Amino acid sequence: MLVVLRPEAEHELLEAQIWYESKALGLGFEFARAADAAVASALRNPFGHLRIEEEEFRRVLFRKFPYTLIYLPSPDELLVVSFFHQHREPGVWIERFNS
């Protein structure tokens, strides 16, 4: 299955990784590993995670970090919509998908 990151999601991921690395050496790497683990979990069971919002959007919670992977699965592709910080306003990510 192909993993496709929307540009906004890639930006969120890199921005968060840089921020965590600025707080403690190696923490950015730990964040990246948590993101990889969330994506791997989604790949193992793309339609098994909690469905959110409209359509078939799904989510995977990060371990140790207040982030959520939000994705849209299809039979051939896992579209990563957002690496969403859980303290942001819920639903902000859906606006970018609809535009």
Coordinates of N, CA, C and O in Angstrom, one line a residue:
M1 N 0.8 -1.2 0.0 CA 0.0 0.0 0.0 C 0.9 1.2 0.0 O 1.9 1.3 0.7
L2 N 0.5 2.2 -0.8 CA 1.3 3.4 -0.9 C 0.9 4.4 0.1 O -0.3 4.6 0.4
V3 N 1.8 5.1 0.8 CA 1.6 6.2 1.7 C 1.8 7.5 1.0 O 2.9 7.7 0.5
V4 N 0.8 8.4 1.0 CA 0.9 9.7 0.4 C 0.7 10.7 1.5 O -0.4 10.7 2.2
L5 N 1.6 11.7 1.6 CA 1.4 12.7 2.6 C 1.0 14.0 1.9 O 1.7 14.4 0.9
R6 N -0.1 14.6 2.4 CA -0.4 15.9 1.9 C 0.7 16.9 2.3 O 1.3 16.7 3.3
P7 N 1.0 17.9 1.5 CA 2.1 18.8 1.8 C 1.9 19.5 3.2 O 2.8 19.7 4.0
E8 N 0.6 19.8 3.6 CA 0.4 20.4 4.9 C 0.8 19.4 6.0 O 1.3 19.8 7.1
A9 N 0.5 18.1 5.8 CA 0.8 17.1 6.8 C 2.4 17.0 7.0 O 2.9 16.9 8.1
E10 N 3.0 17.0 5.8 CA 4.5 16.9 5.9 C 5.1 18.1 6.6 O 6.0 18.0 7.4
H11 N 4.5 19.3 6.3 CA 4.9 20.5 7.0 C 4.7 20.4 8.5 O 5.6 20.8 9.3
E12 N 3.5 19.9 9.0 CA 3.3 19.7 10.4 C 4.3 18.8 11.0 O 4.8 19.1 12.1
L13 N 4.6 17.7 10.3 CA 5.5 16.7 10.9 C 6.9 17.3 11.1 O 7.5 17.2 12.1
L14 N 7.4 18.0 10.1 CA 8.7 18.6 10.2 C 8.8 19.7 11.2 O 9.8 19.8 11.9
E15 N 7.8 20.5 11.2 CA 7.7 21.6 12.2 C 7.7 21.1 13.6 O 8.4 21.6 14.5
A16 N 6.9 20.1 13.9 CA 6.9 19.5 15.2 C 8.2 18.8 15.6 O 8.7 19.0 16.7
Q17 N 8.8 18.1 14.6 CA 10.1 17.5 14.9 C 11.2 18.5 15.2 O 11.9 18.3 16.2
I18 N 11.2 19.6 14.5 CA 12.2 20.7 14.8 C 11.9 21.3 16.2 O 12.8 21.5 16.9
W19 N 10.6 21.5 16.5 CA 10.3 22.1 17.8 C 10.7 21.2 18.9 O 11.4 21.6 19.9
Y20 N 10.4 19.9 18.8 CA 10.8 18.9 19.9 C 12.3 18.8 20.0 O 12.9 18.8 21.1
E21 N 13.0 18.9 18.9 CA 14.5 18.8 18.9 C 15.1 20.0 19.6 O 16.1 19.9 20.3
S22 N 14.4 21.2 19.4 CA 14.9 22.4 20.1 C 14.7 22.4 21.6 O 15.4 23.1 22.3
K23 N 13.8 21.5 22.1 CA 13.6 21.4 23.5 C 14.5 20.5 24.2 O 14.9 20.7 25.3
A24 N 15.0 19.4 23.5 CA 15.9 18.5 24.1 C 16.5 17.7 22.9 O 15.8 17.2 22.0
L25 N 17.8 17.5 23.0 CA 18.6 16.7 22.0 C 18.0 15.3 21.9 O 17.9 14.6 22.9
G26 N 17.6 14.9 20.7 CA 17.1 13.6 20.5 C 15.6 13.5 20.6 O 15.0 12.5 20.2
L27 N 15.0 14.5 21.2 CA 13.5 14.4 21.3 C 12.8 14.5 19.9 O 11.8 13.9 19.7
G28 N 13.4 15.3 19.0 CA 12.8 15.3 17.7 C 12.9 14.0 17.0 O 11.9 13.6 16.3
F29 N 14.0 13.2 17.2 CA 14.1 11.9 16.7 C 13.0 11.0 17.3 O 12.4 10.2 16.6
E30 N 12.8 11.1 18.6 CA 11.7 10.3 19.3 C 10.4 10.6 18.7 O 9.5 9.7 18.5
F31 N 10.1 11.9 18.4 CA 8.9 12.3 17.8 C 8.7 11.6 16.4 O 7.6 11.1 16.1
A32 N 9.8 11.7 15.6 CA 9.7 11.1 14.3 C 9.5 9.6 14.4 O 8.7 9.0 13.6
R33 N 10.0 8.9 15.4 CA 9.8 7.5 15.6 C 8.3 7.2 15.9 O 7.7 6.2 15.5
A34 N 7.8 8.1 16.8 CA 6.3 8.0 17.1 C 5.4 8.2 15.9 O 4.4 7.5 15.7
A35 N 5.8 9.1 15.0 CA 5.1 9.3 13.8 C 5.2 8.1 12.9 O 4.1 7.6 12.3
D36 N 6.4 7.5 12.8 CA 6.5 6.3 12.0 C 5.7 5.2 12.5 O 5.1 4.4 11.7
A37 N 5.7 5.0 13.8 CA 4.9 4.0 14.5 C 3.4 4.1 14.2 O 2.7 3.2 13.9
A38 N 2.9 5.4 14.2 CA 1.5 5.7 13.9 C 1.2 5.3 12.5 O 0.1 4.7 12.2
V39 N 2.0 5.7 11.6 CA 1.8 5.3 10.1 C 1.9 3.8 9.9 O 1.0 3.3 9.2
A40 N 2.8 3.2 10.6 CA 2.9 1.7 10.5 C 1.7 1.0 11.0 O 1.2 0.0 10.4
S41 N 1.1 1.5 12.1 CA -0.1 1.0 12.7 C -1.3 1.2 11.7 O -2.1 0.3 11.5
A42 N -1.3 2.3 11.0 CA -2.4 2.6 10.0 C -2.2 1.6 8.8 O -3.2 1.1 8.3
L43 N -1.0 1.4 8.5 CA -0.8 0.5 7.3 C -1.1 -1.0 7.6 O -1.7 -1.7 6.8
R44 N -0.9 -1.4 8.9 CA -1.2 -2.8 9.3 C -2.7 -3.0 9.2 O -3.2 -4.1 8.9
N45 N -3.5 -2.0 9.6 CA -4.9 -2.1 9.7 C -5.6 -0.8 9.3 O -6.2 -0.1 10.1
P46 N -5.6 -0.5 8.0 CA -6.1 0.8 7.5 C -7.5 1.1 7.9 O -7.9 2.3 8.1
F47 N -8.4 0.1 7.9 CA -9.8 0.4 8.1 C -10.2 0.0 9.5 O -11.4 0.1 9.9
G48 N -9.2 -0.3 10.4 CA -9.5 -0.8 11.7 C -9.5 0.3 12.8 O -9.9 0.0 13.9
H49 N -8.9 1.4 12.5 CA -8.8 2.5 13.5 C -10.1 3.3 13.5 O -10.9 3.3 12.6
L50 N -10.2 4.1 14.6 CA -11.4 4.8 14.9 C -11.8 5.8 13.7 O -10.9 6.5 13.3
R51 N -13.0 5.7 13.2 CA -13.5 6.6 12.2 C -13.8 7.9 12.8 O -14.5 8.0 13.8
I52 N -13.5 9.0 12.1 CA -13.8 10.3 12.6 C -14.4 11.2 11.4 O -14.1 10.9 10.3
E53 N -15.1 12.2 11.8 CA -15.7 13.1 10.9 C -16.5 12.4 9.8 O -17.1 11.4 9.9
E54 N -16.5 13.1 8.6 CA -17.2 12.6 7.5 C -16.4 11.5 6.7 O -15.2 11.3 7.0
E55 N -16.9 11.0 5.7 CA -16.3 10.0 4.8 C -15.7 8.9 5.7 O -16.3 8.4 6.6
E56 N -14.5 8.5 5.3 CA -13.8 7.4 6.0 C -12.5 7.8 6.7 O -11.6 7.0 6.8
F57 N -12.4 9.1 7.1 CA -11.2 9.5 7.8 C -11.0 8.6 9.1 O -12.0 8.3 9.8
R58 N -9.8 8.3 9.4 CA -9.4 7.5 10.5 C -8.3 8.2 11.3 O -7.7 9.1 10.8
R59 N -8.1 7.8 12.6 CA -7.1 8.4 13.4 C -6.3 7.3 14.1 O -6.8 6.3 14.5
V60 N -5.0 7.7 14.4 CA -4.1 6.9 15.2 C -3.5 7.9 16.2 O -2.9 8.8 15.8
L61 N -3.6 7.6 17.5 CA -3.0 8.4 18.5 C -1.5 8.1 18.6 O -1.1 6.9 18.6
F62 N -0.7 9.1 18.8 CA 0.8 8.9 19.0 C 1.0 8.4 20.5 O 0.2 8.8 21.3
R63 N 2.0 7.7 20.7 CA 2.5 7.4 22.0 C 3.4 8.4 22.5 O 4.3 8.9 21.7
K64 N 3.3 8.9 23.7 CA 4.2 9.8 24.4 C 4.1 11.3 23.9 O 4.8 12.1 24.4
F65 N 3.3 11.5 22.8 CA 3.2 12.9 22.3 C 1.8 13.2 22.1 O 1.0 12.3 21.7
P66 N 1.4 14.5 22.3 CA 0.0 14.9 22.1 C -0.4 15.1 20.6 O -0.8 16.2 20.2
Y67 N -0.2 14.1 19.8 CA -0.4 14.2 18.4 C -1.3 13.0 17.9 O -1.3 12.0 18.5
T68 N -2.0 13.3 16.8 CA -2.9 12.3 16.2 C -2.6 12.2 14.7 O -2.5 13.3 14.0
L69 N -2.4 11.1 14.2 CA -2.3 10.9 12.7 C -3.7 10.8 12.2 O -4.5 10.0 12.6
I70 N -4.0 11.6 11.2 CA -5.3 11.6 10.6 C -5.1 11.2 9.1 O -4.3 11.8 8.4
Y71 N -5.8 10.2 8.7 CA -5.6 9.7 7.3 C -6.9 9.2 6.7 O -7.9 9.0 7.4
L72 N -6.9 9.0 5.4 CA -8.0 8.6 4.6 C -7.5 7.3 3.9 O -6.7 7.4 3.0
P73 N -8.0 6.2 4.3 CA -7.6 4.9 3.6 C -8.4 4.6 2.3 O -9.6 5.0 2.2
S74 N -7.7 4.0 1.4 CA -8.4 3.4 0.2 C -7.8 2.1 0.0 O -6.8 1.7 0.6
P75 N -8.3 1.3 -1.0 CA -7.7 0.0 -1.2 C -6.2 0.0 -1.5 O -5.5 -0.9 -1.2
D76 N -5.8 1.0 -2.2 CA -4.4 1.1 -2.7 C -3.5 2.1 -2.0 O -2.3 2.1 -2.2
E77 N -4.1 3.0 -1.2 CA -3.4 4.2 -0.8 C -3.8 4.6 0.6 O -5.0 4.4 1.0
L78 N -2.8 5.1 1.4 CA -3.1 5.7 2.7 C -2.8 7.2 2.6 O -1.6 7.5 2.5
L79 N -3.8 8.0 2.5 CA -3.5 9.5 2.4 C -3.5 10.1 3.7 O -4.5 10.1 4.5
V80 N -2.3 10.6 4.1 CA -2.1 11.2 5.4 C -2.5 12.7 5.2 O -1.9 13.4 4.5
V81 N -3.5 13.0 6.0 CA -4.1 14.4 5.9 C -3.5 15.3 6.9 O -3.2 16.5 6.6
S82 N -3.1 14.8 8.1 CA -2.6 15.7 9.1 C -1.9 14.9 10.2 O -2.2 13.8 10.5
F83 N -0.8 15.5 10.7 CA -0.2 15.1 12.0 C -0.7 16.2 12.9 O -0.1 17.3 13.0
F84 N -1.8 15.9 13.6 CA -2.5 17.0 14.3 C -2.2 17.0 15.8 O -2.3 16.0 16.5
H85 N -1.8 18.2 16.2 CA -1.6 18.4 17.7 C -3.0 18.4 18.4 O -3.9 19.1 18.0
Q86 N -3.1 17.7 19.4 CA -4.4 17.4 20.0 C -4.9 18.6 20.8 O -6.1 18.6 21.2
H87 N -4.1 19.7 21.0 CA -4.6 20.9 21.7 C -5.1 22.0 20.7 O -5.5 23.0 21.1
R88 N -5.0 21.7 19.4 CA -5.5 22.6 18.4 C -7.0 22.4 18.4 O -7.6 21.5 18.8
E89 N -7.7 23.4 17.7 CA -9.1 23.4 17.6 C -9.5 22.1 16.7 O -9.0 22.0 15.6
P90 N -10.4 21.3 17.3 CA -10.8 20.1 16.5 C -11.4 20.5 15.2 O -12.2 21.5 15.1
G91 N -11.2 19.8 14.1 CA -11.8 20.0 12.9 C -11.1 21.0 12.0 O -11.4 21.1 10.8
V92 N -10.0 21.6 12.4 CA -9.2 22.5 11.6 C -8.6 21.8 10.4 O -8.6 22.3 9.3
W93 N -8.2 20.5 10.6 CA -7.6 19.8 9.5 C -8.6 19.5 8.4 O -8.2 19.4 7.2
I94 N -9.9 19.4 8.7 CA -10.9 19.0 7.7 C -11.0 20.2 6.7 O -11.3 20.0 5.5
E95 N -10.8 21.4 7.1 CA -11.0 22.6 6.2 C -10.0 22.5 5.1 O -10.3 22.8 4.0
R96 N -8.8 22.1 5.4 CA -7.7 22.0 4.3 C -8.1 20.9 3.3 O -7.7 21.0 2.2
F97 N -8.7 19.8 3.8 CA -9.0 18.7 2.9 C -10.2 19.1 2.0 O -10.2 18.7 0.8
N98 N -11.1 20.0 2.4 CA -12.2 20.4 1.6 C -11.9 21.5 0.7 O -12.7 21.8 -0.2
S99 N -10.8 22.2 0.9 CA -10.5 23.3 0.0 C -9.6 22.9 -1.2 O -9.3 21.8 -1.4

